[in-house]
Amino acid sequence: MPISDPTDINCGIALEPTEDQRSSPANVATFGEVAAARMGRRAFLKGALGTTTYTALAVSPAALLAACGEEEAATPAAPTAPSAPTAAPGSLAQFTEISHGVSTDNVVSPGYSADILIRWGDPVLADAPAFVPGAADADAQEKQFGYNNDYVGFVPLNDDGTRGALCINHEFTSRDIMFPYDLRNTSPKELADTEMAAHGGSVVEIAQMADGGWRVVADSKLNRRITTRSTAMDVSGPAAGHPRMQTNADPTGTRVIGTLNNCAGGITPYGTYLMAEENFHFYFLGELDDAEREGATAGDLEAACAAGEASHPEARNYCRYGVAMGGGYDWGRHFDRFNINKEPNEANRFGWVVEVDPLDPTSTPVKRTALGRFKHEGAESITNKDGRLVIYMGDDQRFDYLYRFVTDGTVNTDDRTSNFGLLDSGVLSVAKFSDDGSLTWMPLIHGQGPLTADNGFDTQADVMIETRRAADLLGATPMDRPEDVEPNPVTGKVYVALTNNSRRGPSQMDAVHDRAPNYWGLIVEMTPPDGDHSADTFTWNILVKGGDPSVPVTGAQFSEATTSNGWFACPDNLAVDPAGRLWVTTDQGSGWPQISGTADGVWSVGTQGEDRATSAMFYRVPVGAEMCGPCFTPDGETLFVAVQHPGTDGALAFEGHARASDFEDPMTRWPDFQPDMPPRPSIVMIRKDDGGRIG
Ligand code: FEO
Ligand code: CA
Ligand code: CA
Ligand code: CA
């Protein structure tokens, strides 16, 4: 089963339909109903939006106006050059804002340069062969930079910060735009093998050049590829060795080949690289319910799951995660471990946080099961004032949860490697938000409350393998797709990107989620009491609500000083610069033409004083890409960003293309713009032309 549409496997809107095992479509309002309720205008329902579902719906400002009877719906924004520079008033950001828009190239604030550091197919290992466009060559791919770069982390290698180990996740592959039709159509084993080699991560040593830019050190001993195909990983923590983790290939339940769908991540204070496994469910074929094998529809399977009648031994677990519930990759045709009927436990060995020592290329990555199993977006950490490490993690699916892990031990700043077992013992908690502005962290500990054998949790291993179900029983707050969660070491506050949730209905609104459906996302600010990130109770606020604040029906919320280019939608990855300012990247998926009309990008957002909630646009991706991996060097003078899946999302709406975008006919060939070269996901380094801190 070839993947028919590469956007099926991004993290934006397009993935959502496959992620909904819990929400009930029956009580979900259309956008038009919500808008009508907000506007108090029956007339609204008579417009084009009243009965449309989201996918056909235009919610761009122009379309909203049209629906309100003011003018005809406009087509999505045409490609535009940066407008006359306008600084964002009241913003601490001192850069010149760029305009919303969409174009085949990327765009950065005037006075800055955006240069390519490394592209898909470039050498990582010194003996990597040259990239051959359109070829399925797994052995070559194992030595070359992987596909769809997402997380970017920087580990300094010297005191003056001129050398570093850059750690980059390769989240997924986009078959239609990577490979020619014959390969896609026949889907031979070599194709699956190459895709598996394009997943995972890369570690590359980079060195600063005389002009301040960075280059990959081609022959560095640190350079390393980590892949789904070949990298052996250990399993540690409560679930290690448990029978539910055992397979034919690994009867010990402690040794897994590879990692899957590594989205965001983190760098610990002791310089290890955390790779978060997100949409692992998408890689498994097989039948969750034998009884439905003939002529089954997705609805039948969901019903069997809901009734607890699916027959697979891990059905309750896999139903909750969406494993083998349709869509996704066909690797299971060629590799038994990706078929849940041939290897019933293999899917339990993914969905974890993987820890890698980037300073030792021979080290074995470790899946740290104490951090729970879910669709981990990222794993950003901060050392608490008592020395314990605190890791914040989102589970990116509609109505899933926000988590925190607090280690038992403390960070030893004098002996780096003594910290390597720190993530194996500690307390994982899940968040419950209250309308009074507080939030409580509820520990997921076997034997406490409902987490007992009566509910199928015989040990802590079961609690970790089925983290989601444990959190359900505790009554955690269902959230609008928690993506990156970023502690700000300058202010002590923590920011949560909730990207969107098109299925939230009016009856499911709460103080955090006061828009239903939520097409534009929001950023929640959490405050630990007295800077204690291990406290049981925090307070919370909303920093911004995505969408166009000049269109009241959206319910968007930014500061008054935010310009018409400063607002954004669908926040995904976050970073904090050395000055403590928040930087936000977006992922609107295929919905960009309707959601905002602009390509995704990078925005700087003030969090304090007069600058609070003032947002300004700094960088824009080439068409069809999403923006990942914002990462500052410690001096704040370079910002690395990851351009993921250029040329894929929203091709029909892109003026001048307006047809499918694939290997043969992509809507952009960024960054090479060569006739035989497909678009290539790449790491971009952004620097100020005359030096100094970004922003
Ligand atoms: Fe892979 Fe939720 O972004
Ligand atoms: Ca994403
Ligand atoms: Ca993401
Ligand atoms: Ca981050």
XYZ file of C-alpha atoms and ligand atoms in Angstrom:
701
model
C 0.000 0.000 0.000
C 1.947 3.016 -1.185
C 1.390 6.165 0.763
C -0.852 8.130 -1.489
C -0.297 11.495 0.063
C 2.834 12.528 1.890
C 0.855 14.996 3.934
C -0.869 12.054 5.568
C 2.160 11.683 7.728
C 2.972 15.153 8.827
C 2.040 16.445 12.200
C -0.411 19.020 11.061
C -4.036 18.880 10.178
C -3.621 16.069 7.705
C -2.610 13.589 10.356
C -5.458 14.451 12.638
C -8.164 12.249 11.156
C -6.125 9.163 11.944
C -5.444 10.333 15.457
C -8.949 10.529 16.733
C -9.855 7.475 18.688
C -11.322 9.347 21.587
C -13.301 12.318 20.407
C -16.871 11.971 19.376
C -17.648 13.612 16.060
C -21.302 13.702 17.073
C -20.946 16.586 19.479
C -18.521 18.630 17.455
C -19.818 21.857 15.966
C -18.822 23.078 12.566
C -16.783 26.234 12.434
C -19.817 28.037 11.147
C -21.902 27.118 14.183
C -19.226 28.291 16.532
C -18.704 31.473 14.622
C -22.427 32.110 14.585
C -22.621 31.614 18.325
C -19.771 34.004 18.864
C -21.096 36.597 16.489
C -24.687 36.270 17.537
C -25.694 36.442 13.909
C -27.942 33.944 12.249
C -26.788 35.466 9.006
C -23.459 33.834 9.491
C -24.949 30.399 9.117
C -26.379 31.355 5.786
C -22.901 31.999 4.470
C -20.615 29.508 2.895
C -19.286 28.327 6.217
C -22.435 27.275 7.937
C -22.526 23.685 6.901
C -19.015 23.048 5.774
C -16.668 20.764 7.545
C -13.167 21.857 8.305
C -11.372 20.367 5.345
C -13.463 22.241 2.852
C -13.606 25.315 4.975
C -11.956 28.601 4.371
C -11.241 30.423 7.586
C -8.785 32.931 6.268
C -9.640 36.484 7.212
C -10.841 37.172 3.701
C -13.088 34.153 3.754
C -14.459 35.103 7.133
C -15.366 38.499 5.844
C -16.955 36.867 2.844
C -18.991 34.634 5.083
C -20.182 37.693 6.898
C -21.523 38.948 3.614
C -18.942 41.646 3.139
C -17.137 40.463 0.040
C -16.460 37.456 -2.057
C -14.089 34.864 -0.691
C -10.554 35.619 -1.732
C -8.128 33.074 -3.018
C -5.238 32.336 -0.681
C -2.489 34.875 -0.489
C -0.353 34.992 -3.600
C 3.414 34.809 -3.366
C 4.707 38.094 -2.091
C 8.037 39.717 -1.592
C 8.783 41.132 1.844
C 6.843 44.339 2.265
C 8.377 47.605 3.293
C 10.011 46.882 6.635
C 8.024 47.743 9.692
C 9.456 47.154 13.107
C 7.038 45.590 15.524
C 6.146 48.432 17.876
C 6.530 47.707 21.528
C 8.425 44.547 20.839
C 11.791 43.927 22.353
C 12.531 42.314 19.045
C 14.806 44.693 17.195
C 14.538 43.069 13.799
C 12.544 44.257 10.825
C 9.433 42.197 10.471
C 8.754 40.280 7.255
C 5.336 39.913 5.702
C 2.961 36.992 5.662
C 3.094 35.267 2.315
C 4.044 32.154 0.447
C 6.775 31.650 -2.099
C 9.068 29.006 -3.525
C 12.035 30.332 -1.546
C 12.500 31.071 2.110
C 12.461 34.636 3.429
C 14.321 36.086 6.409
C 14.242 39.486 8.049
C 16.260 42.131 6.143
C 19.751 42.455 7.537
C 19.973 38.738 8.195
C 21.238 35.864 6.076
C 19.709 32.411 5.896
C 22.207 29.860 4.563
C 22.050 26.105 4.157
C 24.124 24.077 6.606
C 23.155 20.566 5.486
C 20.506 19.022 3.250
C 18.857 15.634 2.883
C 21.404 13.357 1.189
C 24.491 15.358 2.140
C 27.320 13.326 3.678
C 27.243 12.744 7.427
C 29.879 10.021 7.484
C 33.143 10.751 5.676
C 32.708 7.806 3.294
C 29.133 8.656 2.297
C 28.511 8.429 -1.447
C 27.207 11.433 -3.332
C 23.443 11.953 -3.249
C 21.626 10.527 -6.278
C 18.169 12.069 -6.728
C 15.373 9.533 -6.996
C 17.410 6.486 -6.009
C 16.394 4.022 -3.296
C 19.771 3.200 -1.802
C 19.524 2.314 1.858
C 23.253 1.783 2.389
C 23.980 5.240 1.006
C 21.166 6.784 3.039
C 22.617 5.250 6.209
C 25.650 7.499 5.732
C 23.841 10.578 4.462
C 21.732 13.215 6.183
C 18.214 11.859 6.716
C 14.840 13.209 5.666
C 12.454 15.665 7.340
C 14.702 17.277 9.900
C 12.739 18.332 12.969
C 14.454 18.843 16.344
C 17.813 20.642 16.358
C 20.014 20.709 19.472
C 23.469 22.213 19.962
C 26.037 20.728 22.345
C 29.118 22.982 22.689
C 32.441 21.225 22.175
C 34.717 24.006 23.410
C 34.579 26.919 25.808
C 34.382 29.675 23.224
C 31.479 27.978 21.489
C 33.088 27.818 18.057
C 32.633 24.055 17.750
C 29.551 22.084 18.527
C 27.787 18.777 18.031
C 24.534 19.478 16.219
C 21.891 16.859 16.998
C 19.053 16.603 14.487
C 15.966 14.398 14.355
C 14.636 12.967 11.089
C 10.972 12.532 11.811
C 9.415 10.874 8.785
C 9.668 10.467 5.015
C 7.548 11.988 2.246
C 7.469 9.263 -0.379
C 5.697 11.117 -3.166
C 8.229 13.894 -3.347
C 11.326 11.845 -2.528
C 11.000 9.111 -5.133
C 9.895 8.686 -8.758
C 6.586 7.149 -9.696
C 7.871 3.648 -10.514
C 9.364 3.267 -7.072
C 6.323 4.676 -5.338
C 3.994 2.520 -7.353
C 5.777 -0.798 -6.878
C 7.002 -0.077 -3.363
C 9.792 -2.648 -3.355
C 11.600 -3.690 -0.219
C 14.482 -1.393 -1.156
C 12.165 1.578 -0.858
C 11.045 0.643 2.654
C 14.658 -0.033 3.576
C 15.733 3.389 2.318
C 12.895 5.098 4.153
C 13.913 3.336 7.363
C 17.459 4.596 6.825
C 16.167 8.147 6.252
C 14.417 8.145 9.663
C 16.119 8.636 13.022
C 18.743 11.243 13.736
C 22.073 12.735 12.764
C 24.884 14.027 14.910
C 27.316 16.273 13.027
C 30.231 18.251 14.336
C 30.054 21.846 13.149
C 32.734 24.521 13.288
C 32.454 28.259 13.021
C 34.231 29.890 10.095
C 36.001 33.251 9.963
C 32.855 34.990 8.712
C 30.826 33.616 11.627
C 28.957 31.030 9.582
C 29.127 27.309 10.311
C 30.284 24.302 8.322
C 29.937 20.583 8.891
C 33.298 19.031 9.818
C 33.377 16.367 7.147
C 35.771 13.944 8.794
C 34.737 14.399 12.430
C 34.705 11.202 14.474
C 31.527 12.477 16.163
C 29.494 12.346 12.960
C 26.877 9.677 13.257
C 23.611 8.455 11.774
C 20.974 6.861 13.954
C 18.273 5.058 11.969
C 15.154 2.940 12.224
C 16.836 0.372 10.045
C 20.017 -0.510 11.860
C 20.773 1.284 15.128
C 20.576 -1.059 18.118
C 19.167 0.559 21.244
C 18.960 -0.541 24.853
C 15.797 -0.313 26.912
C 16.034 0.869 30.517
C 13.657 1.804 33.286
C 10.451 0.166 34.545
C 9.380 -1.491 31.273
C 12.791 -2.935 30.355
C 12.592 -6.701 29.942
C 8.865 -6.910 30.668
C 7.112 -9.713 28.743
C 5.067 -7.109 26.857
C 8.367 -5.735 25.496
C 9.629 -9.126 24.246
C 9.714 -10.221 20.594
C 11.051 -13.147 18.577
C 14.128 -11.125 17.687
C 14.596 -9.927 21.253
C 13.372 -12.397 23.894
C 15.010 -10.230 26.571
C 12.785 -7.225 25.887
C 15.787 -4.955 26.315
C 17.201 -4.484 22.827
C 15.359 -2.686 20.037
C 16.494 -1.969 16.504
C 15.845 1.655 15.725
C 13.685 4.574 16.652
C 10.595 5.980 14.926
C 9.101 9.352 14.102
C 11.573 11.400 16.092
C 9.874 14.743 16.309
C 11.186 17.324 18.757
C 13.542 16.494 21.599
C 15.911 18.112 24.021
C 19.483 18.503 25.199
C 20.036 17.751 28.878
C 22.252 19.994 31.043
C 24.914 17.268 30.798
C 24.873 17.271 27.023
C 22.882 14.194 26.115
C 20.457 14.316 23.213
C 16.856 13.280 23.795
C 14.942 12.050 20.746
C 11.177 11.958 21.253
C 9.290 9.182 19.444
C 5.997 10.698 18.296
C 3.612 9.079 15.787
C 4.926 5.530 16.124
C 1.476 4.078 15.498
C 1.740 4.907 11.808
C 4.311 2.233 11.037
C 2.428 -0.946 11.916
C 0.230 -3.113 9.728
C -2.001 -5.987 10.794
C -5.387 -6.692 12.283
C -6.386 -5.526 15.736
C -9.614 -7.459 15.431
C -9.753 -10.789 13.613
C -13.538 -10.782 13.603
C -13.546 -7.701 11.412
C -10.955 -8.996 8.994
C -13.341 -9.330 6.053
C -14.727 -6.105 4.703
C -13.916 -4.162 7.836
C -14.198 -0.403 7.778
C -12.371 2.026 10.006
C -15.656 2.639 11.799
C -16.067 -1.073 12.591
C -12.633 -1.167 14.118
C -13.228 1.940 16.189
C -16.472 0.429 17.435
C -14.715 -2.816 18.374
C -12.065 -0.795 20.173
C -14.643 1.285 22.012
C -16.532 -1.846 23.067
C -13.353 -3.555 24.244
C -14.024 -6.346 21.778
C -10.977 -6.163 19.536
C -9.226 -9.510 19.665
C -5.515 -8.678 19.519
C -3.783 -9.386 22.861
C -2.657 -5.740 23.005
C -5.924 -4.387 21.595
C -6.870 -2.138 24.513
C -3.428 -0.598 24.431
C -3.118 -0.333 20.642
C -6.642 1.039 20.228
C -5.756 3.897 22.559
C -2.650 4.738 20.526
C -4.150 4.126 17.084
C -1.712 1.324 16.210
C -2.777 -0.571 13.057
C -5.924 1.491 12.716
C -5.334 2.526 9.132
C -3.115 4.794 7.088
C 0.606 5.059 7.305
C 3.560 3.084 6.079
C 3.665 -0.266 4.302
C 6.941 -1.501 5.760
C 5.056 -4.410 7.344
C 4.734 -5.928 3.863
C 8.472 -6.512 3.869
C 9.416 -6.644 7.541
C 7.513 -8.866 9.978
C 8.285 -6.701 12.959
C 6.029 -4.007 11.556
C 3.061 -6.397 11.458
C 1.263 -6.682 14.803
C -0.028 -10.161 14.005
C 3.469 -11.490 13.384
C 5.136 -9.530 16.192
C 2.408 -8.612 18.654
C 4.676 -6.623 20.994
C 6.906 -4.678 18.621
C 4.714 -1.568 18.808
C 5.254 -1.496 22.586
C 8.929 -0.853 21.904
C 8.246 2.555 20.342
C 6.696 5.719 21.746
C 9.510 6.387 24.198
C 12.169 9.021 24.747
C 15.588 7.895 23.482
C 18.741 9.248 25.130
C 21.927 9.511 23.068
C 25.426 10.584 24.077
C 26.466 12.717 21.099
C 30.037 12.907 22.351
C 30.558 9.138 21.981
C 29.637 7.916 18.507
C 30.021 4.299 19.626
C 27.539 4.675 22.508
C 24.287 2.727 22.444
C 21.159 4.917 22.521
C 18.809 4.073 25.390
C 15.010 4.083 25.438
C 14.157 5.544 28.859
C 10.832 3.961 29.759
C 10.436 5.882 33.028
C 9.372 8.861 30.878
C 6.278 7.027 29.693
C 5.017 5.798 26.354
C 2.943 8.165 24.292
C 3.275 10.300 21.155
C 6.127 12.282 22.617
C 6.457 15.615 20.883
C 9.593 16.732 22.682
C 11.536 16.488 25.930
C 12.900 19.854 27.056
C 14.442 19.982 30.505
C 15.564 22.337 33.225
C 17.613 21.732 36.356
C 15.399 22.420 39.346
C 16.701 24.585 42.175
C 17.260 21.440 44.273
C 19.415 19.952 41.499
C 16.904 17.412 40.195
C 16.233 17.365 36.465
C 12.701 18.210 35.322
C 11.542 17.263 31.812
C 8.360 18.618 30.234
C 6.637 16.607 27.506
C 3.529 16.917 25.360
C 1.552 14.026 23.910
C 0.601 15.441 20.525
C -2.849 14.234 19.737
C -6.207 15.868 20.043
C -7.483 15.535 23.622
C -4.242 14.102 24.924
C -2.160 15.293 27.784
C 0.738 17.272 29.161
C 3.379 15.409 31.218
C 6.289 16.161 33.521
C 9.088 13.896 34.723
C 11.108 14.727 37.848
C 14.227 12.658 38.484
C 14.920 11.134 41.880
C 18.618 11.966 41.646
C 20.302 15.306 41.127
C 22.434 16.532 38.245
C 26.144 16.146 38.931
C 27.864 19.051 37.213
C 31.337 17.692 38.006
C 31.005 14.250 36.480
C 29.105 14.190 33.212
C 28.728 10.472 32.683
C 27.526 9.883 36.249
C 24.235 11.459 35.080
C 23.576 8.858 32.424
C 21.209 6.788 34.591
C 19.327 9.809 35.921
C 16.319 9.310 33.665
C 15.707 5.766 34.907
C 14.171 6.694 38.229
C 11.815 9.486 39.038
C 8.153 10.416 38.948
C 6.116 10.911 35.789
C 3.050 13.112 36.310
C 0.210 14.323 34.128
C -1.393 17.768 34.244
C -4.884 18.699 35.355
C -5.740 22.326 34.669
C -8.343 24.102 36.786
C -10.484 27.063 35.834
C -9.158 29.021 38.821
C -5.761 29.359 37.153
C -4.043 26.509 38.946
C -2.796 23.215 37.639
C -2.019 20.031 39.491
C 0.564 17.422 38.571
C -0.849 13.944 39.216
C 1.750 11.188 39.608
C 1.488 8.000 37.554
C 2.582 5.501 40.171
C 1.553 1.863 40.217
C -0.653 0.988 43.191
C -1.835 4.540 43.730
C -5.469 5.439 43.049
C -6.863 3.545 40.066
C -3.468 2.356 38.792
C -3.881 -1.167 40.131
C -4.329 -4.722 38.891
C -8.093 -4.187 38.870
C -7.563 -1.874 35.932
C -4.945 -4.015 34.208
C -1.871 -2.392 35.740
C 0.041 -5.209 37.417
C 3.313 -3.341 37.704
C 4.864 0.045 36.977
C 5.877 -1.416 33.598
C 2.190 -1.617 32.658
C 1.653 1.983 33.766
C 4.511 3.110 31.551
C 3.515 0.991 28.519
C -0.056 2.281 28.738
C 0.675 5.769 29.999
C -2.307 7.244 28.180
C -4.827 4.894 29.750
C -3.320 5.491 33.180
C -3.643 9.241 32.642
C -7.261 8.793 31.476
C -8.077 7.097 34.775
C -6.523 9.944 36.763
C -8.699 12.508 35.010
C -6.001 14.501 33.251
C -7.062 17.549 31.216
C -7.627 16.690 27.533
C -5.681 19.288 25.560
C -5.512 20.709 22.045
C -2.481 18.761 20.846
C 0.397 19.618 23.202
C 3.514 20.083 21.093
C 6.755 21.589 22.404
C 6.929 22.508 26.093
C 9.741 24.948 26.775
C 11.065 26.036 30.158
C 12.470 29.569 30.146
C 15.572 29.524 32.344
C 15.659 33.336 32.449
C 12.177 33.833 33.903
C 11.445 30.380 35.379
C 8.192 30.116 33.458
C 7.263 27.259 31.108
C 5.523 27.589 27.724
C 3.233 24.995 26.171
C 2.388 25.105 22.454
C -1.125 23.748 21.853
C -1.200 23.582 18.110
C -4.913 23.190 17.242
C -7.888 20.890 17.654
C -10.504 20.927 14.955
C -12.611 18.393 16.836
C -13.142 20.200 20.110
C -16.816 20.879 20.521
C -18.591 23.562 22.537
C -19.418 21.120 25.319
C -15.715 20.346 25.635
C -14.573 23.903 26.251
C -12.734 24.781 29.447
C -10.720 27.724 30.708
C -7.628 26.698 28.756
C -9.527 25.697 25.649
C -12.150 28.397 25.235
C -12.463 28.114 21.467
C -14.207 25.178 19.882
C -13.203 24.099 17.351
C -9.717 25.485 17.876
C -8.188 25.934 14.437
C -5.385 28.276 15.389
C -3.838 26.975 18.598
C -2.531 28.883 21.603
C 0.423 29.174 23.940
C -0.095 28.518 27.631
C 2.307 29.897 30.216
C 2.871 27.883 33.382
C 4.450 29.323 36.528
C 6.005 27.030 39.127
C 5.725 28.419 42.672
C 8.986 29.992 43.878
C 10.685 28.600 40.799
C 10.164 25.036 42.039
C 9.570 22.927 38.923
C 8.928 19.863 41.100
C 5.979 21.432 42.936
C 2.650 19.605 42.930
C 0.738 22.716 41.900
C 1.555 25.472 39.391
C -0.424 28.431 38.148
C -1.168 29.083 34.497
C -2.070 31.854 32.054
C -2.597 32.203 28.345
C 0.184 34.068 26.520
C -1.361 34.307 23.052
C -4.196 32.700 21.107
C -3.437 32.047 17.454
C -5.379 33.533 14.566
C -5.946 36.989 13.140
C -6.774 39.365 15.998
C -8.303 41.860 13.571
C -11.079 39.365 12.892
C -12.907 39.130 16.214
C -14.719 35.936 15.290
C -11.449 34.051 15.499
C -11.078 34.861 19.199
C -7.376 35.445 18.552
C -5.390 37.245 21.217
C -2.112 39.087 20.745
C -0.958 42.461 22.058
C -2.274 45.588 20.356
C 1.229 46.246 19.065
C 1.230 43.057 17.019
C 1.054 43.923 13.320
C -0.920 42.234 10.569
C 2.166 40.080 9.936
C 2.894 39.443 13.578
C 0.076 37.046 14.320
C 0.438 33.340 13.673
C -1.501 30.102 13.886
C -0.699 26.547 14.959
C 2.371 26.975 17.191
C 4.534 23.858 17.219
C 8.185 24.139 18.275
C 9.496 26.684 20.771
C 12.886 28.022 21.786
C 14.107 30.588 24.275
C 16.988 32.861 23.279
C 19.750 33.830 25.728
C 17.845 37.031 26.568
C 14.848 34.943 27.631
C 12.609 35.839 24.691
C 10.331 33.177 23.257
C 10.584 32.090 19.612
C 7.747 30.167 18.051
C 7.586 28.068 14.894
C 4.377 26.970 13.254
C 2.928 23.925 11.508
C -0.400 24.512 9.828
C -0.110 21.352 7.760
C -2.082 21.372 4.528
C -4.394 23.888 6.140
C -2.183 26.939 5.647
C -4.259 28.381 2.785
C -7.352 28.446 4.985
C -5.897 28.962 8.428
C -3.717 31.995 7.779
C -2.874 32.280 4.083
C 0.803 32.502 4.980
C 3.474 29.866 4.913
C 4.763 28.641 8.255
C 7.695 30.376 9.857
C 9.394 31.765 12.938
C 7.920 34.461 15.160
C 9.452 36.193 18.157
C 7.035 36.693 21.046
C 7.533 38.931 24.054
C 6.565 37.415 27.379
C 7.059 40.223 29.883
C 6.153 43.837 30.565
C 5.010 46.031 27.687
C 6.375 43.490 25.256
C 4.128 40.694 26.484
C 2.155 38.957 23.734
C 3.688 41.136 21.032
C 4.646 38.853 18.195
C 6.693 39.604 15.081
C 7.461 37.484 12.018
C 11.148 36.769 11.457
C 11.450 33.967 8.896
C 9.229 32.146 6.449
C 9.650 28.662 4.989
C 9.414 27.812 1.289
C 5.981 26.674 0.151
C 4.675 23.371 1.458
C 7.168 23.134 4.311
C 6.671 23.348 8.032
C 9.052 25.042 10.422
C 10.882 22.972 12.993
C 13.838 22.968 15.297
C 14.552 26.523 16.349
C 17.886 26.331 18.167
C 20.124 29.173 19.281
C 23.842 28.871 19.811
C 24.721 29.809 23.405
C 25.901 33.264 22.290
C 22.556 33.895 20.603
C 24.257 34.876 17.363
C 23.142 31.930 15.227
C 19.645 30.509 14.955
C 19.386 27.063 13.385
C 16.010 26.148 11.946
C 14.845 22.960 10.238
C 12.807 23.250 7.047
C 10.702 20.105 6.943
C 8.957 18.584 3.897
C 9.318 21.553 1.492
C 7.039 21.312 -1.523
C 4.348 19.105 -0.017
C 1.557 20.849 1.906
C -1.180 22.841 0.219
C -0.077 22.415 -3.404
C -3.542 22.944 -4.877
C -3.803 26.363 -3.273
C -0.379 27.564 -4.341
C -0.856 30.047 -7.123
C 1.274 29.116 -10.107
C 1.219 25.425 -9.189
C -2.352 24.519 -8.252
C -1.885 20.781 -8.877
C -0.419 17.833 -7.052
C 3.203 18.240 -6.010
C 5.418 15.206 -6.367
C 8.897 14.080 -7.376
C 8.202 14.617 -11.043
C 6.524 17.986 -10.622
C 7.239 19.615 -7.268
C 5.933 23.084 -6.476
C 9.402 24.134 -5.363
C 12.878 22.704 -5.792
C 14.210 24.550 -2.753
C 17.019 24.866 -1.804
C 18.956 23.842 -4.943
C 16.521 24.988 -7.621
C 18.136 22.546 -10.049
C 15.911 20.831 -12.633
C 16.880 17.282 -11.610
C 16.870 17.895 -7.880
C 13.776 17.425 -5.700
C 13.158 19.783 -2.809
C 15.319 18.805 0.138
C 14.586 19.237 3.835
C 17.532 21.220 5.199
C 18.998 22.892 8.238
C 19.213 26.650 7.752
C 21.561 28.854 9.771
C 20.430 32.404 10.298
C 22.867 35.145 11.265
C 22.867 38.904 11.406
C 24.814 40.330 8.471
C 26.851 42.630 10.677
C 27.105 40.186 13.558
C 25.584 40.246 17.004
C 22.652 38.613 18.677
C 19.645 37.485 16.690
C 16.643 39.666 17.341
Fe 5.873 15.991 14.936
Fe 3.612 17.063 16.776
O 4.898 17.466 15.585
Ca 4.953 19.355 13.198
Ca 6.236 19.283 16.128
Ca 12.074 23.433 21.875
